[in-house]
Each structure stands twice: as structure tokens, then as C-alpha cells.
XYZ file of C-alpha atoms in Angstrom:
608
model
C -0.243 -0.357 -0.203
C 1.299 3.987 -0.429
C 2.597 6.032 2.266
C -0.194 8.564 1.846
C 1.102 11.607 1.802
C 1.787 14.404 4.796
C 2.206 17.297 3.112
C -1.461 19.559 2.050
C -1.056 20.458 -1.417
C -1.579 16.528 -2.429
C -4.674 16.801 -1.369
C -5.770 19.267 -4.764
C -6.296 21.274 -2.778
C -8.999 19.828 -1.225
C -9.089 21.254 1.829
C -5.918 24.681 3.645
C -3.957 24.411 5.240
C -5.261 25.289 8.692
C -7.979 22.571 7.973
C -4.930 20.410 6.979
C -3.757 21.083 10.344
C -6.679 20.577 12.077
C -7.180 17.191 11.172
C -3.546 15.949 11.163
C -4.196 16.855 15.244
C -6.906 15.686 16.107
C -6.598 12.095 15.106
C -2.670 12.292 16.145
C -2.390 8.878 18.009
C -5.368 7.707 17.177
C -4.494 3.447 15.823
C -5.730 1.720 13.512
C -9.723 0.936 14.036
C -10.253 3.671 15.204
C -8.911 5.243 12.241
C -10.425 3.162 9.597
C -14.218 3.893 12.217
C -13.346 7.795 11.671
C -12.179 6.916 7.230
C -16.059 5.554 7.478
C -17.976 7.904 9.140
C -17.184 10.849 7.062
C -17.745 8.752 4.459
C -21.010 8.535 5.723
C -20.984 12.347 6.709
C -19.960 12.841 2.521
C -22.530 10.916 1.531
C -25.257 12.123 3.436
C -24.517 15.532 1.520
C -24.997 14.206 -1.936
C -21.046 13.335 -2.987
C -18.683 10.300 -4.129
C -16.807 8.497 -1.901
C -14.681 6.349 -1.218
C -15.128 4.257 2.204
C -12.593 1.989 3.824
C -11.756 -1.524 4.137
C -11.108 -3.902 7.104
C -7.866 -1.340 8.167
C -6.852 0.306 4.820
C -8.765 3.221 2.671
C -10.361 2.051 -0.509
C -7.947 3.418 -3.691
C -11.056 6.098 -5.769
C -12.728 4.487 -8.173
C -13.415 7.214 -11.360
C -13.986 4.714 -14.123
C -15.338 1.736 -11.726
C -19.891 1.518 -12.109
C -21.145 1.973 -8.557
C -24.798 -0.259 -8.006
C -26.922 2.642 -6.516
C -29.576 0.461 -4.580
C -32.264 2.325 -3.570
C -35.567 1.287 -1.061
C -38.589 3.099 -0.182
C -39.968 1.091 3.438
C -42.445 1.662 5.430
C -42.317 -1.449 7.581
C -38.520 -2.595 6.918
C -39.221 -5.441 4.163
C -37.699 -3.878 1.298
C -35.194 -1.898 3.116
C -34.457 -6.052 4.826
C -33.778 -7.521 0.654
C -32.227 -4.160 -0.131
C -29.269 -5.142 1.981
C -29.712 -8.500 0.897
C -29.299 -7.120 -2.622
C -25.842 -5.668 -1.521
C -24.904 -8.266 0.530
C -24.189 -9.834 -3.251
C -23.128 -6.941 -4.772
C -20.319 -7.359 -2.762
C -19.237 -11.129 -2.733
C -19.270 -10.399 -6.112
C -17.238 -7.629 -5.892
C -18.697 -4.723 -7.353
C -19.186 -1.468 -5.474
C -21.958 -0.473 -4.728
C -24.395 2.428 -2.105
C -27.062 1.772 -0.171
C -29.637 5.256 -0.175
C -32.801 5.465 1.888
C -35.164 7.142 -0.954
C -35.940 9.399 1.944
C -31.781 10.369 1.702
C -31.767 10.598 -1.440
C -31.993 13.862 -4.208
C -34.267 12.650 -6.761
C -31.978 14.996 -9.104
C -29.396 12.592 -9.194
C -30.473 10.080 -10.223
C -29.986 11.554 -13.830
C -26.142 10.528 -12.787
C -27.258 7.522 -11.681
C -25.035 3.994 -14.093
C -26.988 1.024 -12.428
C -30.018 1.234 -9.503
C -31.634 -0.937 -7.772
C -35.438 0.495 -6.337
C -36.857 -1.914 -3.937
C -39.701 -0.467 -2.668
C -42.864 -1.529 -0.631
C -47.090 0.030 -1.354
C -49.128 -0.045 1.587
C -53.289 1.580 1.712
C -54.534 2.106 -1.625
C -51.742 1.765 -3.837
C -49.664 4.232 -1.798
C -45.691 5.141 -2.100
C -44.391 4.703 1.584
C -42.877 8.174 3.249
C -39.797 8.131 2.316
C -40.112 6.708 -1.149
C -42.867 9.563 -1.868
C -40.679 11.837 -2.838
C -38.346 10.161 -5.615
C -41.524 8.710 -6.476
C -44.030 12.045 -7.216
C -40.368 13.047 -9.501
C -39.774 10.679 -11.604
C -43.549 10.869 -12.524
C -43.774 15.122 -13.364
C -42.427 17.266 -15.460
C -39.262 17.497 -14.072
C -37.510 13.805 -13.960
C -34.757 13.749 -15.939
C -33.592 11.630 -19.389
C -31.635 7.897 -18.355
C -30.744 7.034 -21.156
C -27.778 6.017 -19.957
C -29.011 4.543 -16.516
C -29.494 1.105 -16.504
C -32.071 -0.021 -13.536
C -34.564 -3.318 -11.897
C -37.124 -2.708 -9.231
C -38.141 -5.231 -7.060
C -41.674 -4.270 -5.542
C -43.423 -5.485 -2.692
C -46.646 -6.083 -1.900
C -49.725 -7.973 -0.774
C -52.227 -9.634 -3.402
C -55.822 -9.931 -1.270
C -54.947 -5.396 -1.849
C -56.283 -4.186 -5.042
C -53.413 -2.076 -5.890
C -50.610 -5.078 -5.503
C -46.619 -3.395 -5.773
C -47.792 -0.531 -7.326
C -45.475 1.319 -5.533
C -43.183 -0.754 -7.499
C -45.026 -0.852 -11.121
C -45.222 3.026 -10.862
C -41.401 3.295 -10.352
C -40.295 0.538 -13.884
C -43.299 2.632 -15.663
C -41.920 5.943 -15.197
C -38.146 4.466 -15.462
C -38.864 2.393 -18.415
C -40.459 6.127 -20.024
C -37.572 7.695 -19.409
C -35.103 6.281 -21.372
C -34.205 3.052 -18.762
C -32.472 0.178 -19.825
C -34.827 -2.687 -18.141
C -31.473 -5.001 -16.723
C -34.039 -7.544 -15.339
C -37.971 -8.100 -16.155
C -39.704 -6.356 -12.036
C -40.193 -8.312 -8.954
C -43.319 -8.658 -7.914
C -43.469 -9.700 -4.234
C -46.032 -11.063 -2.174
C -45.807 -11.479 2.118
C -44.028 -14.914 1.383
C -41.725 -13.133 -0.734
C -38.185 -14.489 0.685
C -37.303 -17.179 -1.699
C -38.946 -14.619 -5.361
C -36.311 -12.635 -3.910
C -33.712 -14.645 -3.546
C -34.183 -15.549 -6.875
C -34.624 -12.472 -8.656
C -31.109 -11.138 -6.604
C -29.526 -13.431 -7.832
C -30.804 -12.437 -11.257
C -29.543 -9.283 -10.722
C -26.582 -9.386 -10.113
C -25.759 -11.694 -12.607
C -26.668 -9.552 -15.046
C -24.394 -7.041 -13.683
C -21.426 -8.732 -14.176
C -20.125 -7.988 -17.933
C -20.250 -4.607 -17.112
C -18.960 -4.950 -13.586
C -15.287 -7.251 -13.448
C -13.671 -5.557 -15.918
C -13.526 -2.493 -14.405
C -13.644 -2.720 -10.433
C -10.702 -4.258 -8.985
C -11.350 -2.567 -5.604
C -15.150 -2.935 -4.007
C -16.878 -0.285 -2.133
C -19.559 -0.780 -0.250
C -21.268 2.369 1.209
C -24.351 2.981 3.160
C -26.155 6.738 3.367
C -27.706 8.086 5.694
C -31.278 6.072 7.478
C -29.203 3.692 5.129
C -26.826 2.985 8.488
C -29.828 3.424 10.958
C -31.349 0.574 12.637
C -32.208 -1.429 16.130
C -29.697 -3.800 17.891
C -28.967 -7.084 15.772
C -31.534 -9.116 17.912
C -30.834 -11.983 18.601
C -34.663 -13.830 17.477
C -35.969 -12.758 14.509
C -38.801 -13.436 12.222
C -37.549 -16.106 10.973
C -35.914 -17.191 14.462
C -38.656 -15.750 17.028
C -37.825 -15.953 20.812
C -41.132 -17.964 22.165
C -42.756 -16.395 24.741
C -45.655 -17.112 26.964
C -48.972 -14.730 27.368
C -49.567 -12.632 30.675
C -53.015 -11.656 30.072
C -55.679 -10.353 27.942
C -58.037 -8.157 29.005
C -60.562 -7.064 27.385
C -60.498 -2.558 27.214
C -63.743 -1.661 25.445
C -67.219 -1.726 27.671
C -69.565 -3.819 27.586
C -71.849 -2.496 25.333
C -68.910 -1.269 22.773
C -69.224 -2.466 18.932
C -65.534 -3.120 19.420
C -64.162 -5.356 20.439
C -60.259 -3.768 22.078
C -57.560 -5.749 24.020
C -55.323 -5.052 25.798
C -52.546 -7.672 25.599
C -49.359 -7.850 28.060
C -46.732 -10.504 27.034
C -43.665 -12.215 28.530
C -40.589 -11.584 27.111
C -37.837 -12.644 30.271
C -34.511 -14.168 29.348
C -34.239 -12.899 25.766
C -32.948 -10.446 25.693
C -34.751 -8.592 23.074
C -35.077 -4.813 23.261
C -37.717 -2.075 21.768
C -38.331 0.808 21.534
C -41.329 3.313 21.587
C -42.231 3.348 17.230
C -41.089 -0.210 17.103
C -43.212 -2.958 16.027
C -44.301 -6.437 17.784
C -44.612 -9.621 14.935
C -46.863 -12.221 16.287
C -47.298 -16.358 14.400
C -50.828 -17.692 15.602
C -52.077 -20.209 14.620
C -55.160 -21.345 13.926
C -58.026 -21.041 15.175
C -58.930 -24.634 15.413
C -62.701 -24.575 14.582
C -61.759 -23.357 11.863
C -59.294 -26.032 10.516
C -61.598 -28.561 10.849
C -64.229 -26.130 8.412
C -61.432 -26.773 5.376
C -61.648 -30.561 6.092
C -64.880 -30.709 6.920
C -66.228 -28.846 4.172
C -64.568 -30.523 1.645
C -64.600 -34.187 2.865
C -61.088 -34.253 3.661
C -58.623 -36.693 5.871
C -56.868 -34.308 8.860
C -54.477 -37.204 9.828
C -53.666 -37.789 5.580
C -49.417 -36.345 5.207
C -48.343 -33.340 2.880
C -45.259 -31.838 1.699
C -45.291 -27.259 2.603
C -41.553 -26.238 1.787
C -39.195 -29.375 3.033
C -41.243 -30.776 6.001
C -44.035 -33.407 5.621
C -46.763 -32.934 8.398
C -50.480 -33.144 8.088
C -54.007 -31.489 6.621
C -54.415 -30.674 9.926
C -50.747 -29.910 11.387
C -49.815 -27.124 7.889
C -53.389 -25.469 8.090
C -53.624 -24.975 11.739
C -48.734 -23.328 11.137
C -47.768 -23.224 8.099
C -50.317 -21.927 5.908
C -52.792 -18.211 5.176
C -56.270 -19.595 6.037
C -58.071 -16.054 6.355
C -57.150 -13.307 4.272
C -58.136 -13.028 1.075
C -56.058 -13.453 -2.353
C -56.190 -13.979 -5.922
C -53.654 -17.021 -6.111
C -55.871 -19.261 -4.014
C -59.367 -18.588 -6.590
C -56.753 -19.210 -9.656
C -55.081 -22.757 -7.642
C -58.242 -24.129 -6.148
C -60.399 -23.008 -9.612
C -57.755 -24.876 -11.201
C -57.957 -28.302 -8.664
C -61.775 -28.546 -8.142
C -62.624 -27.989 -12.184
C -64.858 -24.544 -11.141
C -66.754 -23.513 -14.014
C -68.198 -20.881 -10.829
C -65.868 -19.559 -9.929
C -63.904 -19.574 -13.805
C -66.616 -16.917 -14.071
C -65.643 -14.591 -12.071
C -62.469 -15.517 -12.630
C -63.208 -13.064 -16.003
C -64.656 -10.134 -14.309
C -61.826 -8.496 -12.188
C -63.743 -6.365 -10.926
C -66.495 -8.517 -9.788
C -63.950 -11.255 -8.761
C -62.656 -8.224 -6.090
C -65.354 -7.248 -4.389
C -66.682 -10.756 -3.920
C -63.340 -11.077 -2.628
C -62.957 -7.921 0.035
C -66.495 -9.467 1.997
C -65.948 -13.534 2.452
C -62.594 -15.267 4.050
C -60.744 -18.383 1.930
C -62.814 -20.086 3.562
C -66.479 -18.450 2.319
C -65.166 -19.426 -1.568
C -64.583 -22.897 -0.390
C -68.171 -23.211 1.178
C -69.566 -20.705 -2.092
C -68.074 -23.024 -4.940
C -66.906 -27.006 -3.444
C -65.416 -29.044 -5.100
C -63.620 -32.973 -5.201
C -59.472 -31.961 -4.398
C -56.383 -33.929 -2.805
C -54.898 -32.785 0.218
C -51.865 -31.502 -1.456
C -53.484 -28.919 -3.888
C -55.226 -27.770 -0.860
C -52.444 -27.077 0.814
C -50.717 -26.142 -2.795
C -53.515 -23.409 -3.398
C -53.053 -21.621 0.690
C -49.501 -19.192 0.740
C -47.051 -19.815 3.602
C -48.892 -18.058 6.770
C -46.810 -15.076 7.900
C -47.095 -13.293 11.505
C -48.705 -9.426 11.990
C -47.430 -6.900 12.684
C -48.781 -5.011 15.756
C -47.458 -0.958 17.302
C -46.308 -1.590 20.683
C -48.310 -0.352 23.022
C -45.554 0.682 25.794
C -42.013 1.211 26.776
C -39.352 -0.996 27.668
C -37.785 1.028 30.089
C -41.072 1.567 31.922
C -42.266 -2.795 31.981
C -38.781 -4.281 31.470
C -39.235 -7.455 30.296
C -43.406 -7.119 29.284
C -43.878 -6.091 25.704
C -47.796 -4.229 25.278
C -49.808 -4.912 22.205
C -53.660 -2.666 21.872
C -56.012 -5.119 20.034
C -58.378 -5.417 18.019
C -60.621 -9.207 18.053
C -61.940 -9.322 14.438
C -65.080 -11.070 15.565
C -68.148 -11.022 13.279
C -71.098 -12.716 11.731
C -71.564 -13.465 7.899
C -73.213 -15.232 4.875
C -74.719 -17.908 8.400
C -70.994 -18.615 9.878
C -68.893 -17.058 12.814
C -65.341 -14.746 11.438
C -62.574 -14.329 13.053
C -58.934 -12.665 12.252
C -56.967 -14.920 12.228
C -53.770 -13.577 15.020
C -56.149 -11.355 16.627
C -58.765 -14.696 16.719
C -55.163 -16.502 18.799
C -53.953 -14.054 20.812
C -58.017 -12.476 22.672
C -59.381 -15.795 22.565
C -57.382 -19.338 21.542
C -54.231 -18.439 24.150
C -54.479 -18.754 27.133
C -52.954 -17.088 30.237
C -49.541 -18.630 29.877
C -49.274 -20.494 27.082
C -47.041 -19.431 24.211
C -46.986 -17.236 21.422
C -43.816 -16.332 18.647
C -42.894 -12.975 18.611
C -39.843 -11.188 17.272
C -39.648 -7.266 16.714
C -40.185 -5.047 14.281
C -37.458 -1.901 14.389
C -39.765 1.431 13.100
C -37.230 3.959 12.022
C -39.714 5.826 10.664
C -41.170 6.415 14.213
C -38.983 8.227 16.107
C -39.683 10.500 19.813
C -37.890 12.849 18.599
C -33.840 13.041 20.541
C -34.421 15.942 22.008
C -37.292 15.539 25.569
C -37.828 19.372 24.846
C -38.589 19.050 21.260
C -42.590 19.343 21.309
C -44.742 16.009 19.751
C -48.488 15.860 18.754
C -50.201 12.513 18.610
C -53.467 11.588 16.190
C -54.062 7.939 17.327
C -58.000 7.118 16.845
C -58.759 3.601 17.875
C -56.081 0.642 18.449
C -53.711 3.353 16.557
C -53.702 4.457 20.191
C -51.210 2.073 20.655
C -47.456 3.857 19.669
C -48.231 6.660 22.596
C -49.002 4.821 25.286
C -44.951 3.901 24.238
C -44.164 7.877 23.664
C -45.329 8.338 26.821
C -43.748 5.644 28.927
C -41.250 6.918 27.069
C -41.113 10.473 27.577
C -42.866 10.092 31.197
C -39.422 7.933 32.096
C -36.956 10.412 30.765
C -37.875 13.123 32.421
C -38.883 14.711 29.184
C -39.661 18.394 29.395
C -41.522 19.152 26.200
C -44.867 19.699 25.179
C -47.656 17.210 24.024
C -51.048 17.237 23.199
C -52.610 13.497 21.450
C -55.438 13.543 19.549
C -57.810 10.192 20.363
C -61.139 8.955 18.321
C -63.144 6.515 18.097
C -67.224 5.575 18.940
C -68.851 6.617 21.876
C -66.713 7.479 25.743
C -68.468 5.786 27.884
C -67.436 2.794 25.830
C -63.882 3.779 24.131
C -61.954 5.525 25.648
C -58.680 3.483 25.380
C -56.636 3.126 28.419
C -58.401 6.746 30.089
C -57.053 6.028 33.779
C -53.537 6.550 31.996
C -53.721 8.575 29.500
C -56.029 11.417 32.551
C -53.007 10.812 34.347
C -50.388 11.724 32.452
C -52.400 15.973 31.831
C -53.154 15.342 35.988
C -49.797 15.262 36.253
C -48.307 17.743 33.228
C -47.427 15.187 31.025
C -49.454 15.525 28.741
C -50.709 19.355 27.910
C -53.069 19.257 25.928
C -55.406 16.124 24.640
C -58.617 16.372 22.081
C -60.979 13.939 21.818
C -62.877 12.934 18.782
C -66.338 10.638 19.990
C -67.713 9.957 16.216
C -70.742 8.738 17.890
C -72.319 10.771 20.603
C -73.838 12.937 18.712
C -75.734 13.822 15.898
C -73.537 14.586 13.632
C -69.733 12.555 13.212
C -67.032 13.949 14.547
C -63.435 12.469 13.256
C -60.092 13.056 14.775
C -59.006 15.636 11.575
C -62.555 17.848 12.073
C -60.478 18.209 16.147
C -57.331 18.946 13.688
C -59.175 21.342 12.623
C -60.408 22.883 15.549
C -57.477 23.319 16.324
C -55.744 24.537 13.682
C -54.276 27.731 14.390
C -53.003 26.008 17.618
C -51.940 23.192 15.156
C -49.809 25.043 12.917
C -47.813 27.709 16.420
C -46.870 23.603 17.372
C -45.220 22.865 14.323
C -43.530 26.376 13.529
C -42.455 25.993 17.480
C -40.562 22.682 15.826
C -43.206 19.776 17.019
C -43.015 16.463 15.071
C -46.349 15.840 14.226
C -47.528 11.693 14.253
C -50.606 9.629 13.397
C -50.869 6.372 13.439
C -53.528 3.988 12.017
C -56.015 3.434 9.261
C -53.853 4.181 6.331
C -57.161 4.442 3.882
C -59.168 6.573 5.337
C -57.879 8.338 8.185
C -54.709 9.059 7.025
C -55.328 10.894 3.734
C -58.296 12.763 5.661
C -55.496 13.911 9.058
C -53.267 15.382 5.810
C -55.459 16.921 3.976
C -56.726 18.512 7.849
C -53.103 19.364 7.683
C -52.416 21.117 4.804
C -55.970 22.899 4.281
C -54.457 23.952 8.229
C -51.281 25.218 6.585
C -52.668 27.171 3.917
C -54.412 29.159 6.139
C -53.001 29.566 9.502
C -49.478 29.789 6.756
C -51.393 31.878 5.328
C -49.442 30.076 1.542
C -51.030 27.857 -1.364
C -51.409 24.428 -1.912
C -48.898 23.894 -3.075
C -46.590 25.404 -0.708
C -48.907 23.627 2.408
C -47.665 20.632 -0.162
C -43.880 21.229 0.043
C -44.421 22.197 4.115
C -45.246 18.844 4.763
C -42.342 17.802 2.712
C -40.073 19.426 4.445
C -41.397 18.384 7.806
C -41.895 14.725 7.171
C -37.601 15.162 5.203
C -36.688 16.516 8.302
C -38.665 13.278 10.211
C -40.895 15.533 11.531
C -43.919 14.142 9.726
C -43.978 10.859 10.143
C -46.418 7.695 9.502
C -47.577 4.263 11.335
C -50.426 2.830 9.074
C -51.855 -0.426 7.901
């Protein structure tokens, strides 16, 4: 390795003599590991400012690679799945010897896109085809008039979504379409990944890396892997993960809505004792559940199958009953089940319905899978039934506790999905398991899903506004426990809504205690059915618009948790109106104000 120059003139005037001497003095006496760490830290700072950096390898500073291509890996992630696949992509690129740069779309300057030669995008979709928060700016940029021509850019897109929703992987499809229209060259065909995405994503990543070999291997003698912005943030490494969960025990499941409430909402307490699991306020808990025995029996009986028949699921051999109980998704309706079930049974009625996509989507939205089987009974083997289902996936619940308060416990606020339809009782898969079938001290497999997009400000003096109707209250209970433990001085304002004050004021005594103690400065309530005209949280925001805007001008962070399809959009529209009126801005400027809040991590959403 060549010696580093100790002469400021050798820097090519990047540093003046005073800067060079200051840096030299600051790092003198540091050991090799410390110097390596500082080099990486400086590289990350440069990348966050849009600079081209040469990150470190172990024990040495990598030489500049001005002529070597770089794979820029961008991710837009709501729950962390897209980020995880993006990180896998960088690991494979590094293994292949390719230069790469991993960046959250939230930290990426959209105008930099025109300078990229190779870019891979990993993005999820939520709500009605909406981009995740950290992808909104880039998504709007590539769809707008200022988007550049990309004739020198090669790209690949992997979308993540849930096929039980109408706009499956829509954000990924949008990016693919726009990059193509802007003149980009597709490296590999877009992948649209469902909830059981791991195998498909792995195969797609291998194809992507193979497609890069001709461009990369000839010109990249030293592989560089850069992570910038929020790509380097994250929770501490956990011993337990989605693939290797912790077997916890249920401590308590207590109903917290009244006897006459139209909702059945439970406060769930789970023990994490001896797990070493850590979490932060704002994180989610992943819950692996088991399907209700009555639902398993319904499939077996309706189709006249033998529950003890042996079937294969992935690489495992087990009985049909075991597979239906713990391995397969039996509740959420999705098109691929209907397609596979129709092919196996030859159902003519289902075949006719599949020809009208809009009619099929409406039909699925109203029914669980067992309803479809009951409506269209047929003959098929146990193995064919198993292959029609997609694998069971865990459900994520916003954590309703601060670990500083509850230590080795984790609390959830769960709405029990439980209703009558088509002559039968229906329950949610995970909510039914947690609220009814899991007994006290019963075992449940869990893991923590960290959420860096939903965090309290590090400075406890900063005010926060929290909007959380229904079970959206969960993370704000955690926020208040955390602010209480930190003795934070910042003001706190909660907007909460539900149908009735007497039946549905979740954690009422706790909130009243926070008000009495002075921790919660303001609480604004919207009980929609307590008066003739329905009132929701967005209406309360508008009523208090002047003060909401004043808080924002004072640096407040604004949080929303709950329904993505309606509530979150109504709240955002109310916020735009408030900024327009009290900030004396046009609608376009008000929207730009919210974009700046989002980029500054002051407008954060945890929606589902």
C-alpha cells in the first residue's frame, strides 16, 4: 500500500493548510481501528451531502474508483421488508466484487438519478397503491415534469406488497413504468413479491447480480460498499428474528372496551423474560399465530378430506391438520388462491367469476377463504389444497409500551376481528389467536420489527402532536411512558377518537393521570357517535388549526397512527388546510411544507 501524503498540497486543494493541520492534530495518536472508524464516519457524512465517497475496507482506505461503475441501491420501506431485501442486494454485490451504494429513498436527492449508471429500487406499497413515506418524494419526482432522461441508466425494480389488496405492488409498477418511459434500460424484469417474498426475492437478486457481471467485473478491482443516511441506522442486532422468533408467554389479555361497545379491543401483555430482546417506542411486534381449530375443521369437513393425511409444505412433511393450523394463511382472501383452487376443482362458477376482475375483487373483499370454499365446493386432494394456500405470515402490531417502563414485557392493543357473515362466525387469524385461543401462560412466537420511521425526537424538549384514533393509540401510550421515564420537558398533545366516550375511551385512566401530572399538556377527543353529526380526529384538528400550526412553527413533531386508507389521508388533508390558512400559503406551498416536515423526520406515520 502506498504511503499517505503528509503534505496539504497533495490533497489537490480540497483542504486548506489550516484545515489539514487541524485534522492531523485531531487524529494523531489514534490506533488503526479508530482511524478506520473515523474514515467510515467521514465517508457517510460526505455521502449524505451528495458527495462521491470512497469508503473504507478493513484496515485500509480504498483507492478512488473514478472509472468503476457503482450499483446504487435505493429502498422505500414502510415496515422494513424492502430495506432488508435491499441490504441483501448490497451483500450479494459486495460478494461479487461490485461497487455499491445503499441509500434510503428518504435520504436520496432525486436529481442525482440522472447521474446513475446502474440503479436497483426496492419499494413496498401500502393503502390504495400508495408509496411508503420515505419514497414519496422520489416517486413524485420521476412522475413529474422535472424528471430527467435516463438513456444512460440501467435499472431494476423489485416491489413488495400483499396480493389480497387491489393495488398489489403498485408503487414498484409505477417506478418501473416511469424509468422505462424516461429511457432507462431494464436489467432484469420487475419482480412483484407477495407477503411470502423471500424465495422469489432471492432468485431475483441472483439474476440481477448475474446481469451486472459484464459491466462491473472489467473495471472494479476493489469492491466498495457504502451505506448512507438512514441505511446505517437500525436497532441493535437481535438474537430473535422473523425466521427465528422467541417463544414468549401470554401474561394477560384484558378487554378495554365497554360491554356495549361495537368494538372488542384487548390490552395484551406478553413476557419477554430471559430473551434479551430490546425494543424502542415506535417499534412493532411480529406475532406468529395459529389458525383457529374451528376454522381448520371447517376446511377439512367442507371438502371431505382426512385431517391425518400427510402433505408436504416446503421441505416439511406433516399432517393436513398440522399444516392448516400453523403453516398456511387461511383467512385473508387473495387471487392466487382462487386461481389454484379453481384449477384443482374445475369449478365453472369460479372460472366465470375470474373473467370479471372488478367483480372478483369485490367478492374477495367481503369473504374469507372458507366462504369461497363453501360457495364453490369441489373435489381435490389434501396436497392440492395445501398448494392453493400461501404460507402463513406473522402479523405486526404497534408496541403499546416503553421498555424503560415495563422492562421484560411488551404490550399490544389488539382489535379482535370477530363477526357474523354468511351464516357463520368469522375471526381474524392473529387477533382471534391472541384474544380467544391463546390461554394465560400460553406460548406465542414473537420478534421485534424496528421502525426507524416512527421515533420520538431525541431532544426531550421538542413538542409532539399525536393523532391516534382506535388502536392507533398504541404507540402513543409507549411514547408517553418513554417521555415520562426520560423526564422530557417538551409539550405533548394527543388527538384520540372512537365511537363512544363511555365505551371506547382506551386507557382513559392512564391519559387522565398524564394530564393531572402535567406530562400530557392537551388531549383532544373525537367520539364520533356521541352526537348526531359524526366527528372524527381530522375535524378536531381543523377546529384547533391555529394552535396546531403554532406548535409546528415551534418545531413540533407530528405523528399519525392507524387506518391508512381513510383516516391518514383525511388527517393529511386537514393538515394541508391548516398550513394554508394559518401559514397564509397556497395549496402547493402547503404541500411543500409537509414534504419538508417529512424530510426533517417531523411528520411520521405508522399506518396500516
